[in-house]
Amino acid sequence: MVHVVGAKPTEVAIMNTLTTNLHLLLVGFYRPSAKRYKILIEENPFPSDMHALTSHIISRGYDPEKALIQVGPRKGESIIRTEDILDVIEREGDSIAVILFGNVQFMSGQAFEMEKITKAGHAKGCIVGFDLAHAAGNINLKLHDWGVDFACWCTYKYINSGPGNIAGIFVHERHSQKDLDELPRYAGWWGTDRETRFRLTNRFEPQLGAGSFQLSNPPVVCMMALLSSLHIFEQANIDTLRQKSLRLTTYLEMLLDREPLNGKHENGKQYVQIITPRDPEQRGCQLSIRVAIPVMQVMSEFKTRGVVCDEREPDIIRVAPTPLYNTFEEVYQFVKILTEVLTSSDDEKVVDGDKGDSKELRPHQKKKKNKKTTK
Ligand SMILES: *Cc1c(COP(=O)(O)O)cnc(C)c1O
């Protein structure tokens, strides 16, 4: 796991689940004071993160209306400009206790520039953490080198260890020597020093680093499922995976940018619009795509044709070709099917799902070809 997130061994612990871990980390890292009590997060974060943050703010006696600052895309844009994030930090930093971004942003697919955000936050005296649910096993992470204070992630997205499986945390080495006064933790016997744990004394002697946040004996079946997956990651090598991932997603992007998908549906909307950043460094493997027709119509077609992706009403699909097991041919097939579904809806009737994969790509009426693409 240390290789997957770019950390030192003492900086990582495997325990609990993601939301639980976010709570445990906030116990120590969110220490509001009258002058510095705010939390900065991206607009429309994953709801669980919002619930966790809000409940911490309330439980410490602050008002979420005042304490929570959100930074979003500019009007008409779908991704958040790094300069705007840095601006907020510059302006409000003195009153911000914690900066927490969900990275990769689950909806837009934007990979925030973690190093820049961390530096800017530290310059203002803020603690900087990340929820890496959609980043771990997806993009290159250098948590130690970037100086991130803390991070948490689940292992059931790109790390494939099975729904709800045990999760990971990162706590930077610079915090590893701190005792409970300096960095409060909810303590349990599994967080104590390994050498003395089984002496079963009542004195809490924390082990060095992230491990001191552990509470309980971890579930062995969960650990084995995770370990099996990590063995595969180790064999495949996370850097090699990222190299393939960059090509795989760029290939998907290239196909989506071609005719006929770069043209317009007869309802006037662009067939597809990629809302994920175009810069490969600012995204993982996922592309979030706005489609011209109701997304459920697309999904019901996908279902009969073996395409698995995620929908967000009313019009977003999230497609994530993962380098570990998806192929270039699958990306090609996906775009072919998407093209059929979107262009055949031009003829009013939706294609019958049960006609299956024998269907050829429909020829396009010339009148619709690439009318005026706004790029
Ligand atoms: C998936 C996800 C979660 C899920 O949390 P669990 O505690 O594992 O159920 C939380 N936050 C983000 C950003 C996610 O993407």
mmCIF file of C-alpha atoms and ligand atoms in Angstrom:
data_model
loop_
_atom_site.group_PDB
_atom_site.id
_atom_site.type_symbol
_atom_site.label_atom_id
_atom_site.label_comp_id
_atom_site.label_asym_id
_atom_site.label_seq_id
_atom_site.Cartn_x
_atom_site.Cartn_y
_atom_site.Cartn_z
ATOM 1 C CA MET A 1 0.000 0.000 0.000
ATOM 2 C CA VAL A 2 2.935 2.216 0.741
ATOM 3 C CA HIS A 3 3.929 2.056 -2.950
ATOM 4 C CA VAL A 4 0.401 2.759 -4.122
ATOM 5 C CA VAL A 5 0.183 6.070 -2.238
ATOM 6 C CA GLY A 6 3.848 7.123 -2.165
ATOM 7 C CA ALA A 7 4.467 6.906 1.574
ATOM 8 C CA LYS A 8 6.886 5.530 4.131
ATOM 9 C CA PRO A 9 5.820 2.358 5.968
ATOM 10 C CA THR A 10 5.136 4.122 9.263
ATOM 11 C CA GLU A 11 2.926 6.649 7.477
ATOM 12 C CA VAL A 12 0.254 4.128 6.440
ATOM 13 C CA ALA A 13 -2.222 2.036 8.406
ATOM 14 C CA ILE A 14 -4.955 -0.316 7.211
ATOM 15 C CA MET A 15 -8.083 -0.099 9.315
ATOM 16 C CA ASN A 16 -11.876 0.358 9.383
ATOM 17 C CA THR A 17 -13.659 1.988 6.461
ATOM 18 C CA LEU A 18 -13.212 5.317 4.739
ATOM 19 C CA THR A 19 -15.809 7.449 6.510
ATOM 20 C CA THR A 20 -14.868 5.999 9.892
ATOM 21 C CA ASN A 21 -11.242 6.873 9.222
ATOM 22 C CA LEU A 22 -12.070 10.399 8.130
ATOM 23 C CA HIS A 23 -13.788 10.872 11.492
ATOM 24 C CA LEU A 24 -10.836 9.443 13.408
ATOM 25 C CA LEU A 25 -8.393 11.666 11.557
ATOM 26 C CA LEU A 26 -10.505 14.766 12.098
ATOM 27 C CA VAL A 27 -10.473 14.126 15.836
ATOM 28 C CA GLY A 28 -6.780 14.917 15.723
ATOM 29 C CA PHE A 29 -6.396 17.197 12.748
ATOM 30 C CA TYR A 30 -9.434 19.431 13.088
ATOM 31 C CA ARG A 31 -8.693 21.497 16.188
ATOM 32 C CA PRO A 32 -10.749 24.626 15.740
ATOM 33 C CA SER A 33 -10.098 27.815 17.681
ATOM 34 C CA ALA A 34 -11.986 31.101 17.690
ATOM 35 C CA LYS A 35 -9.618 32.490 15.072
ATOM 36 C CA ARG A 36 -9.059 29.384 13.020
ATOM 37 C CA TYR A 37 -12.115 27.155 12.774
ATOM 38 C CA LYS A 38 -13.017 26.842 9.093
ATOM 39 C CA ILE A 39 -12.808 23.879 6.751
ATOM 40 C CA LEU A 40 -12.267 24.343 3.024
ATOM 41 C CA ILE A 41 -13.647 21.706 0.658
ATOM 42 C CA GLU A 42 -14.592 21.529 -3.019
ATOM 43 C CA GLU A 43 -18.146 22.281 -4.119
ATOM 44 C CA ASN A 44 -20.413 19.224 -4.348
ATOM 45 C CA PRO A 45 -18.140 16.818 -2.526
ATOM 46 C CA PHE A 46 -19.118 13.204 -1.946
ATOM 47 C CA PRO A 47 -22.008 13.375 0.556
ATOM 48 C CA SER A 48 -20.355 11.163 3.174
ATOM 49 C CA ASP A 49 -17.420 13.583 3.451
ATOM 50 C CA MET A 50 -19.823 16.454 3.880
ATOM 51 C CA HIS A 51 -21.712 14.607 6.627
ATOM 52 C CA ALA A 52 -18.479 13.830 8.431
ATOM 53 C CA LEU A 53 -17.176 17.403 8.265
ATOM 54 C CA THR A 54 -20.475 18.965 9.237
ATOM 55 C CA SER A 55 -20.847 16.684 12.229
ATOM 56 C CA HIS A 56 -17.349 17.556 13.446
ATOM 57 C CA ILE A 57 -18.016 21.272 13.095
ATOM 58 C CA ILE A 58 -21.260 20.971 15.072
ATOM 59 C CA SER A 59 -19.795 18.704 17.727
ATOM 60 C CA ARG A 60 -17.076 21.276 18.427
ATOM 61 C CA GLY A 61 -19.670 23.993 18.848
ATOM 62 C CA TYR A 62 -19.285 25.849 15.549
ATOM 63 C CA ASP A 63 -21.825 26.764 12.884
ATOM 64 C CA PRO A 64 -21.421 24.882 9.583
ATOM 65 C CA GLU A 65 -22.923 27.866 7.728
ATOM 66 C CA LYS A 66 -19.907 29.911 8.752
ATOM 67 C CA ALA A 67 -17.293 27.247 9.168
ATOM 68 C CA LEU A 68 -17.602 25.455 5.851
ATOM 69 C CA ILE A 69 -16.102 27.156 2.793
ATOM 70 C CA GLN A 70 -16.585 25.615 -0.616
ATOM 71 C CA VAL A 71 -14.772 26.440 -3.811
ATOM 72 C CA GLY A 72 -16.387 25.550 -7.117
ATOM 73 C CA PRO A 73 -16.025 25.996 -10.854
ATOM 74 C CA ARG A 74 -16.629 29.412 -12.387
ATOM 75 C CA LYS A 75 -19.977 30.023 -14.000
ATOM 76 C CA GLY A 76 -20.343 27.942 -17.142
ATOM 77 C CA GLU A 77 -17.288 25.827 -16.304
ATOM 78 C CA SER A 78 -17.256 22.318 -14.895
ATOM 79 C CA ILE A 79 -13.846 22.020 -13.306
ATOM 80 C CA ILE A 80 -12.291 24.046 -10.538
ATOM 81 C CA ARG A 81 -9.316 26.160 -11.534
ATOM 82 C CA THR A 82 -6.282 25.640 -9.341
ATOM 83 C CA GLU A 83 -5.737 29.412 -9.279
ATOM 84 C CA ASP A 84 -9.201 29.849 -7.739
ATOM 85 C CA ILE A 85 -8.430 27.271 -5.040
ATOM 86 C CA LEU A 86 -5.136 29.009 -4.270
ATOM 87 C CA ASP A 87 -6.934 32.375 -4.178
ATOM 88 C CA VAL A 88 -9.369 31.208 -1.519
ATOM 89 C CA ILE A 89 -6.499 29.829 0.534
ATOM 90 C CA GLU A 90 -4.650 33.119 0.196
ATOM 91 C CA ARG A 91 -7.699 35.168 1.194
ATOM 92 C CA GLU A 92 -9.199 32.999 3.934
ATOM 93 C CA GLY A 93 -6.248 30.873 4.981
ATOM 94 C CA ASP A 94 -5.746 32.533 8.347
ATOM 95 C CA SER A 95 -9.162 31.341 9.487
ATOM 96 C CA ILE A 96 -8.959 27.874 7.878
ATOM 97 C CA ALA A 97 -8.107 24.978 10.182
ATOM 98 C CA VAL A 98 -8.341 22.163 7.638
ATOM 99 C CA ILE A 99 -8.321 21.935 3.853
ATOM 100 C CA LEU A 100 -9.854 18.712 2.584
ATOM 101 C CA PHE A 101 -10.360 17.827 -1.063
ATOM 102 C CA GLY A 102 -11.881 14.704 -2.527
ATOM 103 C CA ASN A 103 -9.343 13.592 -5.059
ATOM 104 C CA VAL A 104 -9.978 12.488 -7.820
ATOM 105 C CA GLN A 105 -13.263 14.438 -7.648
ATOM 106 C CA PHE A 106 -15.828 11.685 -7.954
ATOM 107 C CA MET A 107 -18.232 13.556 -10.252
ATOM 108 C CA SER A 108 -16.046 15.619 -12.572
ATOM 109 C CA GLY A 109 -13.029 13.327 -12.620
ATOM 110 C CA GLN A 110 -10.758 16.276 -11.836
ATOM 111 C CA ALA A 111 -7.468 15.416 -10.141
ATOM 112 C CA PHE A 112 -6.626 18.414 -8.008
ATOM 113 C CA GLU A 113 -3.048 19.647 -7.965
ATOM 114 C CA MET A 114 -2.276 18.255 -4.558
ATOM 115 C CA GLU A 115 1.243 19.511 -4.204
ATOM 116 C CA LYS A 116 0.311 23.125 -4.979
ATOM 117 C CA ILE A 117 -2.714 23.023 -2.681
ATOM 118 C CA THR A 118 -0.657 21.500 0.126
ATOM 119 C CA LYS A 119 2.084 24.130 -0.214
ATOM 120 C CA ALA A 120 -0.396 26.992 -0.288
ATOM 121 C CA GLY A 121 -2.244 25.606 2.735
ATOM 122 C CA HIS A 122 0.917 25.150 4.750
ATOM 123 C CA ALA A 123 2.074 28.673 3.922
ATOM 124 C CA LYS A 124 -1.068 29.863 5.711
ATOM 125 C CA GLY A 125 -0.704 27.476 8.624
ATOM 126 C CA CYS A 126 -3.550 25.137 7.608
ATOM 127 C CA ILE A 127 -3.651 21.361 7.926
ATOM 128 C CA VAL A 128 -4.069 19.782 4.474
ATOM 129 C CA GLY A 129 -5.760 16.432 3.964
ATOM 130 C CA PHE A 130 -7.218 14.484 1.054
ATOM 131 C CA ASP A 131 -9.906 11.888 0.590
ATOM 132 C CA LEU A 132 -8.288 9.652 -2.008
ATOM 133 C CA ALA A 133 -11.205 7.282 -2.629
ATOM 134 C CA HIS A 134 -10.921 7.785 -6.392
ATOM 135 C CA ALA A 135 -7.175 8.362 -6.501
ATOM 136 C CA ALA A 136 -5.657 5.376 -4.710
ATOM 137 C CA GLY A 137 -4.698 2.840 -7.359
ATOM 138 C CA ASN A 138 -5.614 5.331 -10.096
ATOM 139 C CA ILE A 139 -3.066 8.156 -10.226
ATOM 140 C CA ASN A 140 0.524 8.562 -9.088
ATOM 141 C CA LEU A 141 0.572 9.717 -5.509
ATOM 142 C CA LYS A 142 3.571 11.049 -3.621
ATOM 143 C CA LEU A 143 1.961 11.787 -0.297
ATOM 144 C CA HIS A 144 5.196 11.899 1.633
ATOM 145 C CA ASP A 145 7.098 14.102 -0.809
ATOM 146 C CA TRP A 146 4.175 16.469 -1.273
ATOM 147 C CA GLY A 147 4.012 16.934 2.475
ATOM 148 C CA VAL A 148 0.294 16.145 2.793
ATOM 149 C CA ASP A 149 -0.689 16.029 6.486
ATOM 150 C CA PHE A 150 -3.230 13.233 6.311
ATOM 151 C CA ALA A 151 -5.226 11.203 3.818
ATOM 152 C CA CYS A 152 -7.759 8.409 3.776
ATOM 153 C CA TRP A 153 -9.087 6.153 1.051
ATOM 154 C CA CYS A 154 -11.123 3.039 0.495
ATOM 155 C CA THR A 155 -9.756 -0.065 -1.179
ATOM 156 C CA TYR A 156 -12.843 -1.113 -3.098
ATOM 157 C CA LYS A 157 -12.689 1.312 -5.997
ATOM 158 C CA TYR A 158 -9.501 1.108 -8.066
ATOM 159 C CA ILE A 159 -7.868 -1.248 -5.587
ATOM 160 C CA ASN A 160 -10.548 -3.903 -6.218
ATOM 161 C CA SER A 161 -10.570 -5.460 -2.766
ATOM 162 C CA GLY A 162 -14.349 -5.896 -2.627
ATOM 163 C CA PRO A 163 -17.237 -3.591 -1.649
ATOM 164 C CA GLY A 164 -16.987 -2.150 1.836
ATOM 165 C CA ASN A 165 -13.603 -3.674 2.482
ATOM 166 C CA ILE A 166 -11.046 -2.371 4.934
ATOM 167 C CA ALA A 167 -9.542 1.049 4.199
ATOM 168 C CA GLY A 168 -6.268 2.968 4.486
ATOM 169 C CA ILE A 169 -4.966 6.105 6.151
ATOM 170 C CA PHE A 170 -1.860 8.216 5.727
ATOM 171 C CA VAL A 171 -0.378 10.425 8.426
ATOM 172 C CA HIS A 172 2.779 12.314 7.521
ATOM 173 C CA GLU A 173 5.946 11.447 9.377
ATOM 174 C CA ARG A 174 6.162 14.969 10.792
ATOM 175 C CA HIS A 175 3.224 14.079 13.056
ATOM 176 C CA SER A 176 4.484 10.652 14.038
ATOM 177 C CA GLN A 177 6.153 11.580 17.325
ATOM 178 C CA LYS A 178 3.258 13.600 18.648
ATOM 179 C CA ASP A 179 1.597 12.417 21.806
ATOM 180 C CA LEU A 180 -2.102 12.520 22.559
ATOM 181 C CA ASP A 181 -2.005 16.124 23.799
ATOM 182 C CA GLU A 182 -0.487 17.451 20.629
ATOM 183 C CA LEU A 183 -2.413 15.231 18.236
ATOM 184 C CA PRO A 184 -5.524 13.879 19.939
ATOM 185 C CA ARG A 185 -6.592 10.405 18.878
ATOM 186 C CA TYR A 186 -9.313 8.058 19.909
ATOM 187 C CA ALA A 187 -7.191 5.284 21.262
ATOM 188 C CA GLY A 188 -7.499 1.528 21.249
ATOM 189 C CA TRP A 189 -5.183 -1.361 22.035
ATOM 190 C CA TRP A 190 -4.255 -1.919 18.379
ATOM 191 C CA GLY A 191 -2.744 1.551 18.252
ATOM 192 C CA THR A 192 -0.197 0.714 20.909
ATOM 193 C CA ASP A 193 3.362 -0.306 20.375
ATOM 194 C CA ARG A 194 3.607 -3.763 18.794
ATOM 195 C CA GLU A 195 6.294 -4.906 21.170
ATOM 196 C CA THR A 196 4.303 -4.165 24.292
ATOM 197 C CA ARG A 197 0.735 -4.620 23.033
ATOM 198 C CA PHE A 198 0.275 -8.057 24.508
ATOM 199 C CA ARG A 199 1.545 -7.077 27.915
ATOM 200 C CA LEU A 200 -1.941 -5.649 28.260
ATOM 201 C CA THR A 201 -1.073 -2.757 30.517
ATOM 202 C CA ASN A 202 -3.513 0.119 30.862
ATOM 203 C CA ARG A 203 -1.008 2.721 29.820
ATOM 204 C CA PHE A 204 -1.440 3.819 26.186
ATOM 205 C CA GLU A 205 1.931 3.682 24.492
ATOM 206 C CA PRO A 206 1.204 4.698 20.916
ATOM 207 C CA GLN A 207 3.158 3.068 18.139
ATOM 208 C CA LEU A 208 5.050 5.381 15.859
ATOM 209 C CA GLY A 209 3.047 6.942 13.048
ATOM 210 C CA ALA A 210 -0.268 6.206 11.373
ATOM 211 C CA GLY A 211 -0.573 2.871 13.169
ATOM 212 C CA SER A 212 -1.333 4.704 16.393
ATOM 213 C CA PHE A 213 -4.758 5.585 14.972
ATOM 214 C CA GLN A 214 -5.746 1.903 14.868
ATOM 215 C CA LEU A 215 -8.319 0.771 17.380
ATOM 216 C CA SER A 216 -9.024 -2.896 16.873
ATOM 217 C CA ASN A 217 -7.669 -6.172 15.708
ATOM 218 C CA PRO A 218 -8.356 -6.082 11.937
ATOM 219 C CA PRO A 219 -10.678 -8.635 10.242
ATOM 220 C CA VAL A 220 -8.495 -11.287 8.672
ATOM 221 C CA VAL A 221 -10.736 -12.140 5.715
ATOM 222 C CA CYS A 222 -10.848 -8.470 4.707
ATOM 223 C CA MET A 223 -7.086 -8.212 5.029
ATOM 224 C CA MET A 224 -6.549 -11.256 2.821
ATOM 225 C CA ALA A 225 -8.769 -9.894 0.053
ATOM 226 C CA LEU A 226 -6.853 -6.622 0.155
ATOM 227 C CA LEU A 227 -3.495 -8.335 0.282
ATOM 228 C CA SER A 228 -4.339 -10.402 -2.806
ATOM 229 C CA SER A 229 -5.186 -7.260 -4.709
ATOM 230 C CA LEU A 230 -2.044 -5.476 -3.546
ATOM 231 C CA HIS A 231 0.084 -8.406 -4.731
ATOM 232 C CA ILE A 232 -1.339 -7.846 -8.208
ATOM 233 C CA PHE A 233 -0.620 -4.110 -8.005
ATOM 234 C CA GLU A 234 2.912 -4.864 -6.933
ATOM 235 C CA GLN A 235 3.431 -7.201 -9.886
ATOM 236 C CA ALA A 236 1.853 -4.809 -12.370
ATOM 237 C CA ASN A 237 3.659 -1.805 -10.844
ATOM 238 C CA ILE A 238 1.693 1.370 -10.189
ATOM 239 C CA ASP A 239 3.910 3.503 -12.475
ATOM 240 C CA THR A 240 3.468 1.097 -15.377
ATOM 241 C CA LEU A 241 -0.268 1.057 -14.776
ATOM 242 C CA ARG A 242 -0.405 4.839 -14.865
ATOM 243 C CA GLN A 243 1.533 4.892 -18.150
ATOM 244 C CA LYS A 244 -1.023 2.575 -19.737
ATOM 245 C CA SER A 245 -3.832 4.510 -18.096
ATOM 246 C CA LEU A 246 -2.706 7.777 -19.679
ATOM 247 C CA ARG A 247 -2.787 6.169 -23.123
ATOM 248 C CA LEU A 248 -6.058 4.336 -22.546
ATOM 249 C CA THR A 249 -7.953 7.428 -21.435
ATOM 250 C CA THR A 250 -6.383 9.623 -24.112
ATOM 251 C CA TYR A 251 -7.503 7.034 -26.658
ATOM 252 C CA LEU A 252 -11.050 7.209 -25.285
ATOM 253 C CA GLU A 253 -10.919 11.003 -25.427
ATOM 254 C CA MET A 254 -9.647 10.937 -29.006
ATOM 255 C CA LEU A 255 -12.487 8.681 -30.160
ATOM 256 C CA LEU A 256 -15.088 10.837 -28.415
ATOM 257 C CA ASP A 257 -13.682 13.928 -30.123
ATOM 258 C CA ARG A 258 -14.206 12.466 -33.597
ATOM 259 C CA GLU A 259 -17.197 12.468 -35.884
ATOM 260 C CA PRO A 260 -20.022 11.963 -35.383
ATOM 261 C CA LEU A 261 -19.822 12.439 -31.617
ATOM 262 C CA ASN A 262 -18.300 15.904 -31.922
ATOM 263 C CA GLY A 263 -21.464 17.027 -33.707
ATOM 264 C CA LYS A 264 -24.932 17.772 -32.475
ATOM 265 C CA HIS A 265 -28.005 15.695 -31.805
ATOM 266 C CA GLU A 266 -31.148 16.920 -33.540
ATOM 267 C CA ASN A 267 -32.281 18.246 -30.184
ATOM 268 C CA GLY A 268 -29.502 20.813 -30.550
ATOM 269 C CA LYS A 269 -27.233 19.442 -27.836
ATOM 270 C CA GLN A 270 -23.739 18.169 -28.448
ATOM 271 C CA TYR A 271 -23.775 14.378 -28.591
ATOM 272 C CA VAL A 272 -21.102 14.244 -25.979
ATOM 273 C CA GLN A 273 -19.251 16.800 -23.936
ATOM 274 C CA ILE A 274 -16.290 15.769 -21.814
ATOM 275 C CA ILE A 275 -16.385 17.675 -18.524
ATOM 276 C CA THR A 276 -13.223 16.125 -17.076
ATOM 277 C CA PRO A 277 -10.024 18.184 -17.494
ATOM 278 C CA ARG A 278 -8.300 17.802 -20.879
ATOM 279 C CA ASP A 279 -4.903 17.893 -19.199
ATOM 280 C CA PRO A 280 -3.971 14.248 -18.473
ATOM 281 C CA GLU A 281 -2.095 15.392 -15.363
ATOM 282 C CA GLN A 282 -5.331 16.727 -13.948
ATOM 283 C CA ARG A 283 -7.338 13.546 -14.230
ATOM 284 C CA GLY A 284 -7.159 9.830 -13.555
ATOM 285 C CA CYS A 285 -8.576 7.209 -15.869
ATOM 286 C CA GLN A 286 -12.148 8.456 -15.552
ATOM 287 C CA LEU A 287 -13.889 10.668 -18.081
ATOM 288 C CA SER A 288 -17.202 12.221 -17.083
ATOM 289 C CA ILE A 289 -19.281 12.724 -20.166
ATOM 290 C CA ARG A 290 -22.399 14.826 -20.607
ATOM 291 C CA VAL A 291 -24.691 13.160 -23.165
ATOM 292 C CA ALA A 292 -27.343 14.711 -25.392
ATOM 293 C CA ILE A 293 -30.194 12.447 -24.310
ATOM 294 C CA PRO A 294 -31.532 11.384 -20.895
ATOM 295 C CA VAL A 295 -28.905 9.271 -19.265
ATOM 296 C CA MET A 296 -31.280 6.465 -18.286
ATOM 297 C CA GLN A 297 -32.010 5.898 -21.964
ATOM 298 C CA VAL A 298 -28.295 5.397 -22.535
ATOM 299 C CA MET A 299 -27.945 3.135 -19.521
ATOM 300 C CA SER A 300 -30.759 0.799 -20.524
ATOM 301 C CA GLU A 301 -29.063 0.331 -23.882
ATOM 302 C CA PHE A 302 -25.699 -0.233 -22.219
ATOM 303 C CA LYS A 303 -27.185 -2.875 -19.980
ATOM 304 C CA THR A 304 -28.207 -5.101 -22.877
ATOM 305 C CA ARG A 305 -24.823 -4.667 -24.540
ATOM 306 C CA GLY A 306 -22.505 -5.451 -21.679
ATOM 307 C CA VAL A 307 -21.249 -1.932 -20.994
ATOM 308 C CA VAL A 308 -20.763 -1.207 -17.301
ATOM 309 C CA CYS A 309 -20.381 2.395 -16.276
ATOM 310 C CA ASP A 310 -21.979 4.813 -13.867
ATOM 311 C CA GLU A 311 -24.772 7.320 -14.425
ATOM 312 C CA ARG A 312 -25.588 10.570 -12.689
ATOM 313 C CA GLU A 313 -28.961 12.054 -13.564
ATOM 314 C CA PRO A 314 -29.858 13.909 -15.632
ATOM 315 C CA ASP A 315 -27.139 13.621 -18.242
ATOM 316 C CA ILE A 316 -23.718 12.482 -16.968
ATOM 317 C CA ILE A 317 -22.046 9.131 -17.459
ATOM 318 C CA ARG A 318 -18.754 8.337 -15.802
ATOM 319 C CA VAL A 319 -16.527 6.019 -17.772
ATOM 320 C CA ALA A 320 -13.365 4.638 -16.261
ATOM 321 C CA PRO A 321 -11.204 2.377 -18.431
ATOM 322 C CA THR A 322 -8.897 0.904 -15.828
ATOM 323 C CA PRO A 323 -5.426 -0.109 -16.958
ATOM 324 C CA LEU A 324 -5.287 -3.269 -14.880
ATOM 325 C CA TYR A 325 -7.993 -5.074 -16.802
ATOM 326 C CA ASN A 326 -9.487 -2.919 -19.572
ATOM 327 C CA THR A 327 -8.168 -3.046 -23.124
ATOM 328 C CA PHE A 328 -7.938 -0.578 -25.978
ATOM 329 C CA GLU A 329 -10.345 -2.739 -27.924
ATOM 330 C CA GLU A 330 -12.917 -2.420 -25.155
ATOM 331 C CA VAL A 331 -12.584 1.353 -25.314
ATOM 332 C CA TYR A 332 -13.161 1.174 -29.072
ATOM 333 C CA GLN A 333 -16.232 -1.038 -28.595
ATOM 334 C CA PHE A 334 -17.583 1.291 -25.931
ATOM 335 C CA VAL A 335 -17.405 4.330 -28.199
ATOM 336 C CA LYS A 336 -18.983 2.360 -31.027
ATOM 337 C CA ILE A 337 -21.921 1.389 -28.825
ATOM 338 C CA LEU A 338 -22.254 4.909 -27.397
ATOM 339 C CA THR A 339 -22.302 6.288 -30.946
ATOM 340 C CA GLU A 340 -25.056 3.892 -31.962
ATOM 341 C CA VAL A 341 -27.154 4.719 -28.938
ATOM 342 C CA LEU A 342 -26.831 8.480 -29.322
ATOM 343 C CA THR A 343 -27.216 8.748 -33.075
ATOM 344 C CA SER A 344 -30.072 6.272 -33.384
ATOM 345 C CA SER A 345 -32.034 8.352 -30.899
ATOM 346 C CA ASP A 346 -32.030 11.011 -33.617
ATOM 347 C CA ASP A 347 -34.550 8.839 -35.467
ATOM 348 C CA GLU A 348 -36.998 9.253 -32.612
ATOM 349 C CA LYS A 349 -37.204 5.605 -31.661
ATOM 350 C CA VAL A 350 -34.600 4.235 -29.373
ATOM 351 C CA VAL A 351 -32.807 1.174 -30.652
ATOM 352 C CA ASP A 352 -34.284 -2.062 -29.372
ATOM 353 C CA GLY A 353 -31.972 -3.449 -26.768
ATOM 354 C CA ASP A 354 -32.608 -7.059 -27.731
ATOM 355 C CA LYS A 355 -31.316 -6.590 -31.245
ATOM 356 C CA GLY A 356 -28.045 -6.977 -29.476
ATOM 357 C CA ASP A 357 -24.585 -6.601 -30.813
ATOM 358 C CA SER A 358 -25.335 -7.584 -34.411
ATOM 359 C CA LYS A 359 -26.283 -3.978 -35.024
ATOM 360 C CA GLU A 360 -23.926 -2.060 -37.249
ATOM 361 C CA LEU A 361 -23.033 1.543 -36.748
ATOM 362 C CA ARG A 362 -25.719 3.659 -38.350
ATOM 363 C CA PRO A 363 -24.686 5.810 -41.257
ATOM 364 C CA HIS A 364 -25.124 9.466 -40.525
ATOM 365 C CA GLN A 365 -27.331 11.789 -42.392
ATOM 366 C CA LYS A 366 -25.059 14.312 -44.021
ATOM 367 C CA LYS A 367 -27.129 17.225 -42.788
ATOM 368 C CA LYS A 368 -26.058 16.563 -39.240
ATOM 369 C CA LYS A 369 -22.413 16.169 -39.896
ATOM 370 C CA ASN A 370 -20.197 18.274 -37.731
ATOM 371 C CA LYS A 371 -22.313 21.378 -38.182
ATOM 372 C CA LYS A 372 -20.717 23.944 -36.023
ATOM 373 C CA THR A 373 -18.667 22.492 -33.309
ATOM 374 C CA THR A 374 -17.862 24.924 -30.616
ATOM 375 C CA LYS A 375 -14.431 24.155 -29.316
HETATM 376 C C1 LIG B 1 -16.699 6.083 -2.163
HETATM 377 C C2 LIG B 1 -16.463 7.263 -1.342
HETATM 378 C C3 LIG B 1 -16.779 7.251 0.013
HETATM 379 C C4 LIG B 1 -17.416 6.030 0.635
HETATM 380 O O1 LIG B 1 -17.180 5.930 1.979
HETATM 381 P P1 LIG B 1 -17.285 4.510 2.762
HETATM 382 O O2 LIG B 1 -17.098 4.948 4.149
HETATM 383 O O3 LIG B 1 -16.237 3.620 2.219
HETATM 384 O O4 LIG B 1 -18.648 3.948 2.499
HETATM 385 C C5 LIG B 1 -16.506 8.391 0.761
HETATM 386 N N1 LIG B 1 -15.960 9.497 0.187
HETATM 387 C C6 LIG B 1 -15.648 9.529 -1.134
HETATM 388 C C7 LIG B 1 -15.038 10.760 -1.738
HETATM 389 C C8 LIG B 1 -15.905 8.418 -1.936
HETATM 390 O O5 LIG B 1 -15.623 8.461 -3.236
#
